[in-house]
mmCIF file of C-alpha atoms in Angstrom:
data_model
loop_
_atom_site.group_PDB
_atom_site.id
_atom_site.type_symbol
_atom_site.label_atom_id
_atom_site.label_comp_id
_atom_site.label_asym_id
_atom_site.label_seq_id
_atom_site.Cartn_x
_atom_site.Cartn_y
_atom_site.Cartn_z
ATOM 1 C CA MET G 1 40.063 4.477 -53.310
ATOM 2 C CA ASP G 2 42.766 7.172 -53.760
ATOM 3 C CA SER G 3 43.475 10.261 -51.643
ATOM 4 C CA PHE G 4 40.800 12.292 -53.136
ATOM 5 C CA GLY G 5 38.077 9.944 -52.262
ATOM 6 C CA LYS G 6 37.524 8.656 -55.817
ATOM 7 C CA THR G 7 37.227 5.161 -56.396
ATOM 8 C CA PRO G 8 39.608 4.253 -59.054
ATOM 9 C CA GLY G 9 37.883 2.730 -61.977
ATOM 10 C CA VAL G 10 34.510 4.486 -61.313
ATOM 11 C CA LYS G 11 33.562 6.845 -63.931
ATOM 12 C CA PRO G 12 32.656 10.376 -62.564
ATOM 13 C CA ALA G 13 29.151 11.177 -63.097
ATOM 14 C CA ALA G 14 27.255 14.668 -62.861
ATOM 15 C CA SER G 15 25.745 15.407 -59.558
ATOM 16 C CA SER G 16 21.904 15.193 -59.146
ATOM 17 C CA ASN G 17 19.842 18.292 -59.467
ATOM 18 C CA LEU G 18 17.918 17.071 -56.246
ATOM 19 C CA TYR G 19 20.563 18.268 -53.923
ATOM 20 C CA THR G 20 20.943 21.399 -55.778
ATOM 21 C CA ILE G 21 17.292 22.089 -55.462
ATOM 22 C CA ILE G 22 17.595 21.238 -51.748
ATOM 23 C CA LEU G 23 20.354 23.707 -51.465
ATOM 24 C CA VAL G 24 18.605 26.403 -53.255
ATOM 25 C CA PHE G 25 15.527 25.602 -51.046
ATOM 26 C CA SER G 26 17.631 25.987 -48.041
ATOM 27 C CA PHE G 27 19.116 29.141 -49.331
ATOM 28 C CA CYS G 28 15.730 30.556 -49.962
ATOM 29 C CA ILE G 29 14.632 29.792 -46.457
ATOM 30 C CA VAL G 30 17.493 31.553 -45.096
ATOM 31 C CA VAL G 31 17.035 34.552 -47.359
ATOM 32 C CA ALA G 32 13.335 34.679 -46.502
ATOM 33 C CA THR G 33 14.222 34.480 -42.800
ATOM 34 C CA ALA G 34 16.759 37.238 -43.122
ATOM 35 C CA ALA G 35 14.144 39.343 -45.012
ATOM 36 C CA LEU G 36 11.620 38.767 -42.412
ATOM 37 C CA VAL G 37 13.998 39.774 -39.621
ATOM 38 C CA ALA G 38 15.015 42.839 -41.715
ATOM 39 C CA TYR G 39 11.379 43.724 -42.244
ATOM 40 C CA LYS G 40 10.507 43.313 -38.610
ATOM 41 C CA CYS G 41 13.517 45.492 -37.494
ATOM 42 C CA TYR G 42 12.657 48.149 -39.919
ATOM 43 C CA SER G 43 9.053 48.140 -39.083
ATOM 44 C CA GLN G 44 9.619 48.247 -35.396
ATOM 45 C CA TYR G 45 12.771 50.336 -35.052
ATOM 46 C CA ASP G 46 12.842 52.314 -38.303
ATOM 47 C CA THR G 47 16.309 50.866 -39.000
ATOM 48 C CA ILE G 48 17.749 47.404 -39.693
ATOM 49 C CA PHE G 49 21.100 47.512 -38.001
ATOM 50 C CA LYS G 50 21.312 50.428 -35.619
ATOM 51 C CA ILE G 51 18.870 50.209 -32.879
ATOM 52 C CA TRP G 52 19.736 53.468 -31.158
ATOM 53 C CA MET Q 1 28.531 13.867 -55.778
ATOM 54 C CA SER Q 2 29.640 11.787 -52.984
ATOM 55 C CA THR Q 3 27.436 10.452 -50.379
ATOM 56 C CA LEU Q 4 29.012 12.488 -47.670
ATOM 57 C CA THR Q 5 28.379 15.581 -49.615
ATOM 58 C CA LYS Q 6 24.773 14.652 -49.995
ATOM 59 C CA ILE Q 7 24.568 13.858 -46.323
ATOM 60 C CA LEU Q 8 26.047 17.286 -45.534
ATOM 61 C CA ILE Q 9 23.654 18.890 -47.895
ATOM 62 C CA VAL Q 10 20.727 17.388 -46.340
ATOM 63 C CA LEU Q 11 21.946 18.166 -42.714
ATOM 64 C CA LEU Q 12 22.599 21.616 -43.789
ATOM 65 C CA THR Q 13 19.113 22.045 -45.230
ATOM 66 C CA ILE Q 14 17.530 20.495 -42.079
ATOM 67 C CA SER Q 15 19.694 22.703 -39.729
ATOM 68 C CA SER Q 16 18.836 25.778 -41.846
ATOM 69 C CA ILE Q 17 15.072 24.936 -41.774
ATOM 70 C CA PHE Q 18 15.296 24.460 -38.088
ATOM 71 C CA LEU Q 19 17.306 27.450 -37.268
ATOM 72 C CA CYS Q 20 15.175 29.570 -39.588
ATOM 73 C CA GLY Q 21 12.094 28.337 -37.916
ATOM 74 C CA ILE Q 22 13.463 29.309 -34.589
ATOM 75 C CA VAL Q 23 14.437 32.722 -35.802
ATOM 76 C CA VAL Q 24 10.972 33.194 -37.356
ATOM 77 C CA THR Q 25 9.226 32.091 -34.224
ATOM 78 C CA TYR Q 26 11.436 34.250 -32.121
ATOM 79 C CA VAL Q 27 11.025 37.365 -34.401
ATOM 80 C CA ALA Q 28 7.226 36.772 -34.688
ATOM 81 C CA ASN Q 29 6.942 36.631 -30.835
ATOM 82 C CA ALA Q 30 9.394 39.299 -30.080
ATOM 83 C CA ASP Q 31 8.143 42.501 -28.275
ATOM 84 C CA ASN Q 32 8.300 45.839 -29.733
ATOM 85 C CA TYR Q 33 10.646 47.323 -27.216
ATOM 86 C CA MET Q 34 10.641 50.676 -29.050
ATOM 87 C CA GLU Q 35 6.926 51.016 -28.679
ATOM 88 C CA LYS Q 36 7.331 50.003 -24.990
ATOM 89 C CA TYR Q 37 10.020 52.413 -24.588
ATOM 90 C CA GLN Q 38 7.952 55.314 -26.030
ATOM 91 C CA ASN Q 39 5.055 54.352 -23.889
ATOM 92 C CA LEU Q 40 7.157 54.324 -20.885
ATOM 93 C CA LYS Q 41 8.768 57.540 -21.959
ATOM 94 C CA SER Q 42 5.469 59.299 -22.545
ATOM 95 C CA SER Q 43 4.148 57.929 -19.341
ATOM 96 C CA LYS Q 44 7.383 59.108 -17.682
ATOM 97 C CA ASP Q 45 6.933 62.541 -19.234
ATOM 98 C CA SER Q 46 3.414 62.863 -18.012
ATOM 99 C CA LEU Q 47 4.499 61.626 -14.562
ATOM 100 C CA SER Q 48 7.263 64.261 -14.693
ATOM 101 C CA LYS Q 49 4.744 66.900 -15.598
ATOM 102 C CA GLU Q 50 2.345 65.680 -12.870
ATOM 103 C CA VAL Q 51 5.324 65.688 -10.434
ATOM 104 C CA ASP Q 52 6.059 69.155 -11.459
ATOM 105 C CA SER Q 53 2.616 70.467 -11.050
ATOM 106 C CA LEU Q 54 2.402 68.494 -7.733
ATOM 107 C CA THR Q 55 5.527 69.981 -6.567
ATOM 108 C CA LYS Q 56 4.271 73.455 -7.562
ATOM 109 C CA GLN Q 57 1.123 72.697 -5.660
ATOM 110 C CA VAL Q 58 3.191 71.397 -2.716
ATOM 111 C CA ASN Q 59 5.355 74.492 -2.884
ATOM 112 C CA GLU Q 60 2.161 76.817 -3.062
ATOM 113 C CA LYS Q 61 0.694 74.841 -0.181
ATOM 114 C CA ILE Q 62 4.036 75.182 1.777
ATOM 115 C CA ALA Q 63 4.019 78.966 1.037
ATOM 116 C CA GLN Q 64 0.361 79.112 2.110
ATOM 117 C CA LYS Q 65 0.983 77.091 5.169
ATOM 118 C CA ARG Q 66 3.921 79.356 6.134
ATOM 119 C CA GLN Q 67 1.801 82.420 5.591
ATOM 120 C CA VAL Q 68 -1.076 80.753 7.727
ATOM 121 C CA GLU Q 69 1.685 79.756 10.234
ATOM 122 C CA ASP Q 70 2.973 83.303 10.387
ATOM 123 C CA LYS Q 71 -0.506 84.693 10.833
ATOM 124 C CA LEU Q 72 -1.205 82.099 13.492
ATOM 125 C CA ASN Q 73 1.973 82.805 15.238
ATOM 126 C CA ASP Q 74 1.171 86.513 15.204
ATOM 127 C CA LYS Q 75 -2.269 85.770 16.460
ATOM 128 C CA ILE Q 76 -0.910 83.444 19.056
ATOM 129 C CA SER Q 77 1.605 86.166 20.203
ATOM 130 C CA SER Q 78 -1.122 88.737 20.299
ATOM 131 C CA LEU Q 79 -3.388 86.327 22.132
ATOM 132 C CA ASN Q 80 -0.598 85.556 24.595
ATOM 133 C CA THR Q 81 -0.100 89.311 25.153
ATOM 134 C CA GLU Q 82 -3.827 89.688 25.581
ATOM 135 C CA PHE Q 83 -3.915 86.652 27.922
ATOM 136 C CA THR Q 84 -1.100 88.146 29.999
ATOM 137 C CA ALA Q 85 -2.852 91.525 30.170
ATOM 138 C CA MET Q 86 -6.168 89.680 31.158
ATOM 139 C CA GLN Q 87 -4.294 87.698 33.702
ATOM 140 C CA THR Q 88 -2.901 90.918 35.091
ATOM 141 C CA GLU Q 89 -6.373 92.506 35.013
ATOM 142 C CA LEU Q 90 -7.802 89.335 36.549
ATOM 143 C CA GLY Q 91 -5.275 89.571 39.433
ATOM 144 C CA ASN Q 92 -6.189 93.277 39.887
ATOM 145 C CA SER Q 93 -9.911 92.323 39.817
ATOM 146 C CA GLU Q 94 -9.383 89.727 42.358
ATOM 147 C CA ARG Q 95 -7.465 92.064 44.658
ATOM 148 C CA GLU Q 96 -10.150 94.753 44.197
ATOM 149 C CA LYS Q 97 -12.769 92.010 44.951
ATOM 150 C CA ALA Q 98 -11.006 91.074 48.097
ATOM 151 C CA GLU Q 99 -10.778 94.673 49.127
ATOM 152 C CA LEU Q 100 -14.443 95.304 48.347
ATOM 153 C CA LEU Q 101 -15.274 92.132 50.284
ATOM 154 C CA GLN Q 102 -13.229 93.403 53.118
ATOM 155 C CA LYS Q 103 -15.008 96.711 52.794
ATOM 156 C CA VAL Q 104 -18.361 95.107 52.816
ATOM 157 C CA ASN Q 105 -17.481 93.022 55.828
ATOM 158 C CA ASN Q 106 -16.348 96.256 57.559
ATOM 159 C CA TRP Q 107 -19.436 98.093 56.514
ATOM 160 C CA THR Q 108 -21.529 95.151 57.644
ATOM 161 C CA SER Q 109 -19.976 95.195 61.063
ATOM 162 C CA ILE Q 110 -20.293 98.903 61.133
ATOM 163 C CA THR Q 111 -23.928 98.754 60.123
ATOM 164 C CA LYS Q 112 -24.647 96.037 62.741
ATOM 165 C CA ASP Q 113 -22.932 98.313 65.423
ATOM 166 C CA PHE Q 114 -24.842 101.284 64.054
ATOM 167 C CA TYR Q 115 -28.159 99.307 64.342
ATOM 168 C CA GLN Q 116 -27.166 98.316 67.906
ATOM 169 C CA THR Q 117 -26.162 101.787 68.699
ATOM 170 C CA ASN Q 118 -29.437 103.104 67.110
ATOM 171 C CA ASP Q 119 -31.461 100.699 69.184
ATOM 172 C CA LYS Q 120 -29.598 101.710 72.278
ATOM 173 C CA GLN Q 121 -30.021 105.427 71.350
ATOM 174 C CA GLY Q 122 -33.717 104.861 70.642
ATOM 175 C CA GLN Q 123 -34.143 103.134 74.071
ATOM 176 C CA LEU Q 124 -32.207 105.988 75.656
ATOM 177 C CA LEU Q 125 -34.315 108.569 73.673
ATOM 178 C CA LYS Q 126 -37.477 106.920 74.986
ATOM 179 C CA ASN Q 127 -36.082 106.993 78.520
ATOM 180 C CA THR Q 128 -35.021 110.548 77.969
ATOM 181 C CA LEU Q 129 -38.400 111.554 76.591
ATOM 182 C CA GLY Q 130 -40.194 109.953 79.548
ATOM 183 C CA GLU Q 131 -37.726 111.727 81.827
ATOM 184 C CA LEU Q 132 -38.457 114.982 79.958
ATOM 185 C CA GLU Q 133 -42.126 114.493 80.170
ATOM 186 C CA ARG Q 134 -41.783 113.872 83.933
ATOM 187 C CA VAL Q 135 -39.520 116.966 84.243
ATOM 188 C CA ARG Q 136 -41.949 119.009 82.246
ATOM 189 C CA THR Q 137 -44.784 117.925 84.394
ATOM 190 C CA GLU Q 138 -42.730 118.660 87.447
ATOM 191 C CA GLN Q 139 -41.743 122.013 85.807
ATOM 192 C CA ILE Q 140 -45.376 122.952 85.164
ATOM 193 C CA LYS Q 141 -46.065 122.092 88.849
ATOM 194 C CA GLN Q 142 -43.246 124.043 89.994
ATOM 195 C CA SER Q 143 -44.162 126.965 87.717
ATOM 196 C CA LYS Q 144 -47.599 126.821 89.255
ATOM 197 C CA GLU Q 145 -46.107 126.932 92.606
ATOM 198 C CA LEU Q 146 -43.761 129.685 91.659
ATOM 199 C CA ASN Q 147 -46.584 131.630 90.209
ATOM 200 C CA GLU Q 148 -48.622 131.149 93.394
ATOM 201 C CA THR Q 149 -45.486 132.161 95.482
ATOM 202 C CA THR Q 150 -44.896 135.082 93.202
ATOM 203 C CA ALA Q 151 -48.457 136.286 93.502
ATOM 204 C CA ALA Q 152 -48.313 135.917 97.150
ATOM 205 C CA LEU Q 153 -44.950 137.707 97.279
ATOM 206 C CA VAL Q 154 -46.303 140.584 95.255
ATOM 207 C CA GLU Q 155 -49.299 140.750 97.545
ATOM 208 C CA LYS Q 156 -47.044 140.691 100.625
ATOM 209 C CA MET Q 157 -44.800 143.297 99.018
ATOM 210 C CA ALA Q 158 -47.776 145.453 98.269
ATOM 211 C CA ILE Q 159 -49.067 145.057 101.896
ATOM 212 C CA ILE Q 160 -45.540 146.022 103.083
ATOM 213 C CA GLU Q 161 -45.347 148.953 100.947
ATOM 214 C CA THR Q 162 -48.797 149.932 102.144
ATOM 215 C CA LEU Q 163 -47.838 149.514 105.718
ATOM 216 C CA GLN Q 164 -44.543 151.417 105.150
ATOM 217 C CA ALA Q 165 -46.557 154.210 103.481
ATOM 218 C CA LYS Q 166 -49.025 154.156 106.311
ATOM 219 C CA THR Q 167 -46.259 154.122 108.901
ATOM 220 C CA LYS Q 168 -44.724 157.101 107.000
ATOM 221 C CA ARG Q 169 -47.872 158.878 106.868
ATOM 222 C CA LEU Q 170 -48.549 158.375 110.639
ATOM 223 C CA LEU Q 171 -45.066 159.513 111.296
ATOM 224 C CA GLU Q 172 -45.845 162.687 109.243
ATOM 225 C CA GLU Q 173 -49.153 163.079 110.985
ATOM 226 C CA LYS Q 174 -47.373 162.686 114.243
ATOM 227 C CA SER Q 175 -44.864 165.389 113.329
ATOM 228 C CA GLU Q 176 -47.741 167.629 112.118
ATOM 229 C CA LEU Q 177 -49.599 167.120 115.404
ATOM 230 C CA GLN Q 178 -46.338 167.849 117.182
ATOM 231 C CA SER Q 179 -45.927 171.017 115.316
ATOM 232 C CA ARG Q 180 -49.523 171.998 116.049
ATOM 233 C CA LEU Q 181 -49.065 171.166 119.621
ATOM 234 C CA ASN Q 182 -45.948 173.302 119.591
ATOM 235 C CA GLN Q 183 -47.915 176.218 118.081
ATOM 236 C CA ILE Q 184 -50.645 175.722 120.655
ATOM 237 C CA TYR Q 185 -48.433 175.430 123.574
ATOM 238 C CA GLN Q 186 -45.834 177.958 122.499
ATOM 239 C CA PRO Q 187 -47.733 180.964 124.114
ATOM 240 C CA ILE Q 188 -47.878 178.992 127.267
ATOM 241 C CA GLY Q 189 -44.216 178.100 127.110
ATOM 242 C CA VAL Q 190 -44.587 174.328 126.530
ATOM 243 C CA ALA Q 191 -42.870 172.932 123.405
ATOM 244 C CA ALA Q 192 -44.225 169.924 121.475
ATOM 245 C CA ALA Q 193 -42.077 167.857 119.092
ATOM 246 C CA GLY Q 194 -43.335 166.417 115.743
ATOM 247 C CA THR Q 195 -43.718 167.203 112.038
ATOM 248 C CA ALA Q 196 -46.655 167.475 109.656
ATOM 249 C CA PRO Q 197 -47.269 164.568 107.168
ATOM 250 C CA VAL Q 198 -46.371 165.323 103.578
ATOM 251 C CA THR Q 199 -47.083 161.901 101.882
ATOM 252 C CA GLN Q 200 -50.760 161.186 100.723
ATOM 253 C CA GLN Q 201 -52.233 157.897 101.563
ATOM 254 C CA ASN Q 202 -52.021 155.154 98.919
ATOM 255 C CA THR Q 203 -54.725 152.524 98.944
ATOM 256 C CA LYS Q 204 -52.793 149.775 97.361
ATOM 257 C CA ALA Q 205 -49.033 149.408 96.454
ATOM 258 C CA MET Q 206 -48.241 147.925 93.001
ATOM 259 C CA PRO Q 207 -44.802 146.476 91.894
ATOM 260 C CA VAL Q 208 -42.943 148.503 89.314
ATOM 261 C CA ARG Q 209 -43.622 147.254 85.859
ATOM 262 C CA PRO Q 210 -41.331 147.601 82.832
ATOM 263 C CA GLU Q 211 -42.343 150.279 80.278
ATOM 264 C CA THR Q 212 -44.398 148.471 77.734
ATOM 265 C CA ASN Q 213 -46.224 151.361 75.921
ATOM 266 C CA LYS Q 214 -43.185 152.210 73.853
ATOM 267 C CA ILE Q 215 -42.407 148.682 72.778
ATOM 268 C CA GLY Q 216 -45.469 147.777 70.679
ATOM 269 C CA LEU Q 217 -45.274 144.026 70.923
ATOM 270 C CA ASN Q 218 -48.079 141.936 69.148
ATOM 271 C CA GLY Q 219 -48.754 138.248 69.425
ATOM 272 C CA LEU Q 220 -51.431 135.512 69.929
ATOM 273 C CA VAL Q 221 -52.879 133.639 72.780
ATOM 274 C CA THR Q 222 -51.488 130.101 72.533
ATOM 275 C CA ALA Q 223 -52.936 128.438 75.620
ATOM 276 C CA VAL Q 224 -55.474 129.103 78.218
ATOM 277 C CA ASP Q 225 -55.723 127.578 81.754
ATOM 278 C CA ILE Q 226 -59.050 128.935 83.132
ATOM 279 C CA LYS Q 227 -58.640 126.883 86.443
ATOM 280 C CA ASN Q 228 -55.360 128.690 87.253
ATOM 281 C CA SER Q 229 -56.178 131.949 85.554
ATOM 282 C CA MET Q 230 -53.109 131.608 83.271
ATOM 283 C CA ALA Q 231 -52.485 132.000 79.651
ATOM 284 C CA GLY Q 232 -49.586 131.538 77.187
ATOM 285 C CA ILE Q 233 -48.694 133.889 74.241
ATOM 286 C CA SER Q 234 -46.739 133.289 71.122
ATOM 287 C CA ILE Q 235 -43.919 135.774 71.700
ATOM 288 C CA GLY Q 236 -41.076 135.490 74.124
ATOM 289 C CA LEU Q 237 -37.644 136.602 75.226
ATOM 290 C CA ALA Q 238 -36.390 136.775 71.611
ATOM 291 C CA ASP Q 239 -39.089 139.386 70.791
ATOM 292 C CA GLY Q 240 -38.405 141.536 73.764
ATOM 293 C CA VAL Q 241 -40.903 140.133 76.283
ATOM 294 C CA LYS Q 242 -39.783 140.553 79.943
ATOM 295 C CA GLU Q 243 -41.294 139.408 83.219
ATOM 296 C CA GLY Q 244 -43.789 141.837 84.584
ATOM 297 C CA MET Q 245 -44.897 143.155 81.204
ATOM 298 C CA LYS Q 246 -48.711 143.648 80.805
ATOM 299 C CA PHE Q 247 -50.422 142.520 77.568
ATOM 300 C CA HIS Q 248 -53.997 143.415 76.580
ATOM 301 C CA VAL Q 249 -56.098 140.593 75.037
ATOM 302 C CA VAL Q 250 -58.494 141.804 72.321
ATOM 303 C CA ARG Q 251 -61.022 139.985 70.230
ATOM 304 C CA ASP Q 252 -62.731 141.778 67.333
ATOM 305 C CA ASP Q 253 -61.448 145.103 68.735
ATOM 306 C CA LYS Q 254 -62.964 144.403 71.973
ATOM 307 C CA PHE Q 255 -61.140 144.109 75.270
ATOM 308 C CA VAL Q 256 -61.043 140.730 76.810
ATOM 309 C CA CYS Q 257 -58.597 140.736 79.565
ATOM 310 C CA ASP Q 258 -54.961 141.601 80.575
ATOM 311 C CA ILE Q 259 -52.123 139.136 80.931
ATOM 312 C CA LEU Q 260 -49.403 139.905 83.490
ATOM 313 C CA ILE Q 261 -46.184 138.027 82.317
ATOM 314 C CA ILE Q 262 -44.655 135.976 85.051
ATOM 315 C CA ASP Q 263 -42.445 133.486 83.044
ATOM 316 C CA VAL Q 264 -40.711 134.141 79.798
ATOM 317 C CA ASP Q 265 -39.117 131.520 77.473
ATOM 318 C CA SER Q 266 -37.122 132.245 74.255
ATOM 319 C CA GLU Q 267 -40.183 131.921 71.962
ATOM 320 C CA GLN Q 268 -43.244 132.106 74.294
ATOM 321 C CA ALA Q 269 -44.392 133.476 77.734
ATOM 322 C CA VAL Q 270 -46.772 132.671 80.315
ATOM 323 C CA GLY Q 271 -48.786 135.140 82.403
ATOM 324 C CA VAL Q 272 -51.591 135.498 84.939
ATOM 325 C CA LEU Q 273 -54.995 136.741 83.778
ATOM 326 C CA ASP Q 274 -56.157 140.121 85.011
ATOM 327 C CA LEU Q 275 -59.222 142.293 84.587
ATOM 328 C CA VAL Q 276 -61.149 139.429 82.885
ATOM 329 C CA GLN Q 277 -64.084 140.755 81.026
ATOM 330 C CA LYS Q 278 -64.515 137.719 78.786
ATOM 331 C CA GLN Q 279 -63.101 134.240 78.841
ATOM 332 C CA PRO Q 280 -59.966 134.411 76.647
ATOM 333 C CA LYS Q 281 -59.460 131.890 73.827
ATOM 334 C CA VAL Q 282 -56.574 130.449 71.877
ATOM 335 C CA GLY Q 283 -56.008 132.718 68.953
ATOM 336 C CA ASP Q 284 -57.002 136.074 70.549
ATOM 337 C CA LYS Q 285 -54.712 138.927 69.779
ATOM 338 C CA VAL Q 286 -52.292 140.192 72.464
ATOM 339 C CA SER Q 287 -50.488 143.549 72.351
ATOM 340 C CA THR Q 288 -48.790 145.862 74.690
ATOM 341 C CA ASN Q 289 -50.868 148.773 73.314
ATOM 342 C CA LEU Q 290 -54.517 149.009 72.738
#
């Protein structure tokens, strides 16, 4: 194995879409959470960032 | 894609899910502080208004209380003044009461003394009346004796006057006889002393009575004492009656008798009956002139 973590002699292959989907899923969860928080803030305080 | 990257992706995903779950749970359960704030603010405003109204009410009550307090203070001062005046009046009344009680006591003692004196005076009056009655009785007796003595004296005086007149007449007869004898014996030469009587003989001498015909007194018979031949009349010294006056008693224009006054009082007189034709009665008219 060299300094970049590649095993010499092994052919590089394209990454699996499974992890991409997992990442996208995670991202969607975070975005949804942020949207929920923004919605709650706006609905309760009429603003998203400034409370007062 | 290496294994480590895969592991990191999985961990990242798990942690994202966990953290997002925590955030969602927290946000879902979070309180609405703005609503609470507004509620609290509205309640605070209402409480403030209520406090203001209560403060106004308290101020009004305080003002009313001060007014009532001032009125009560004025009333208390006036009542204190009135109380002081009434205390002064009470003191004066108590002094007057004490003075009046003292006067009552004095008057009571005076009244007791007066009653005692009155009793004594009454007893003394009774004694004096008894004494007066006794003196009157004695006076009547003495009056009777005096009348008898006066009558006897008048009779004696009349006898003396008669005797004197007789003596005088005898002396005059003696002188007359002497003069006659002188006339008889004069031619012979013998003289006889004596003078002729000039006074006529009087059968009965009467005492000199006051002049009554010119007075014209009139009265009534007030008492008659047949036993002693005396009578009382209703006029006395104040009307001009004097001792020795002669009053004629008449009844129905007819002569009854005469009254010779022997004792005169201020308002009445007593006399002896004389020339009795009828028995005099109380109420017969008496007068100095017929």
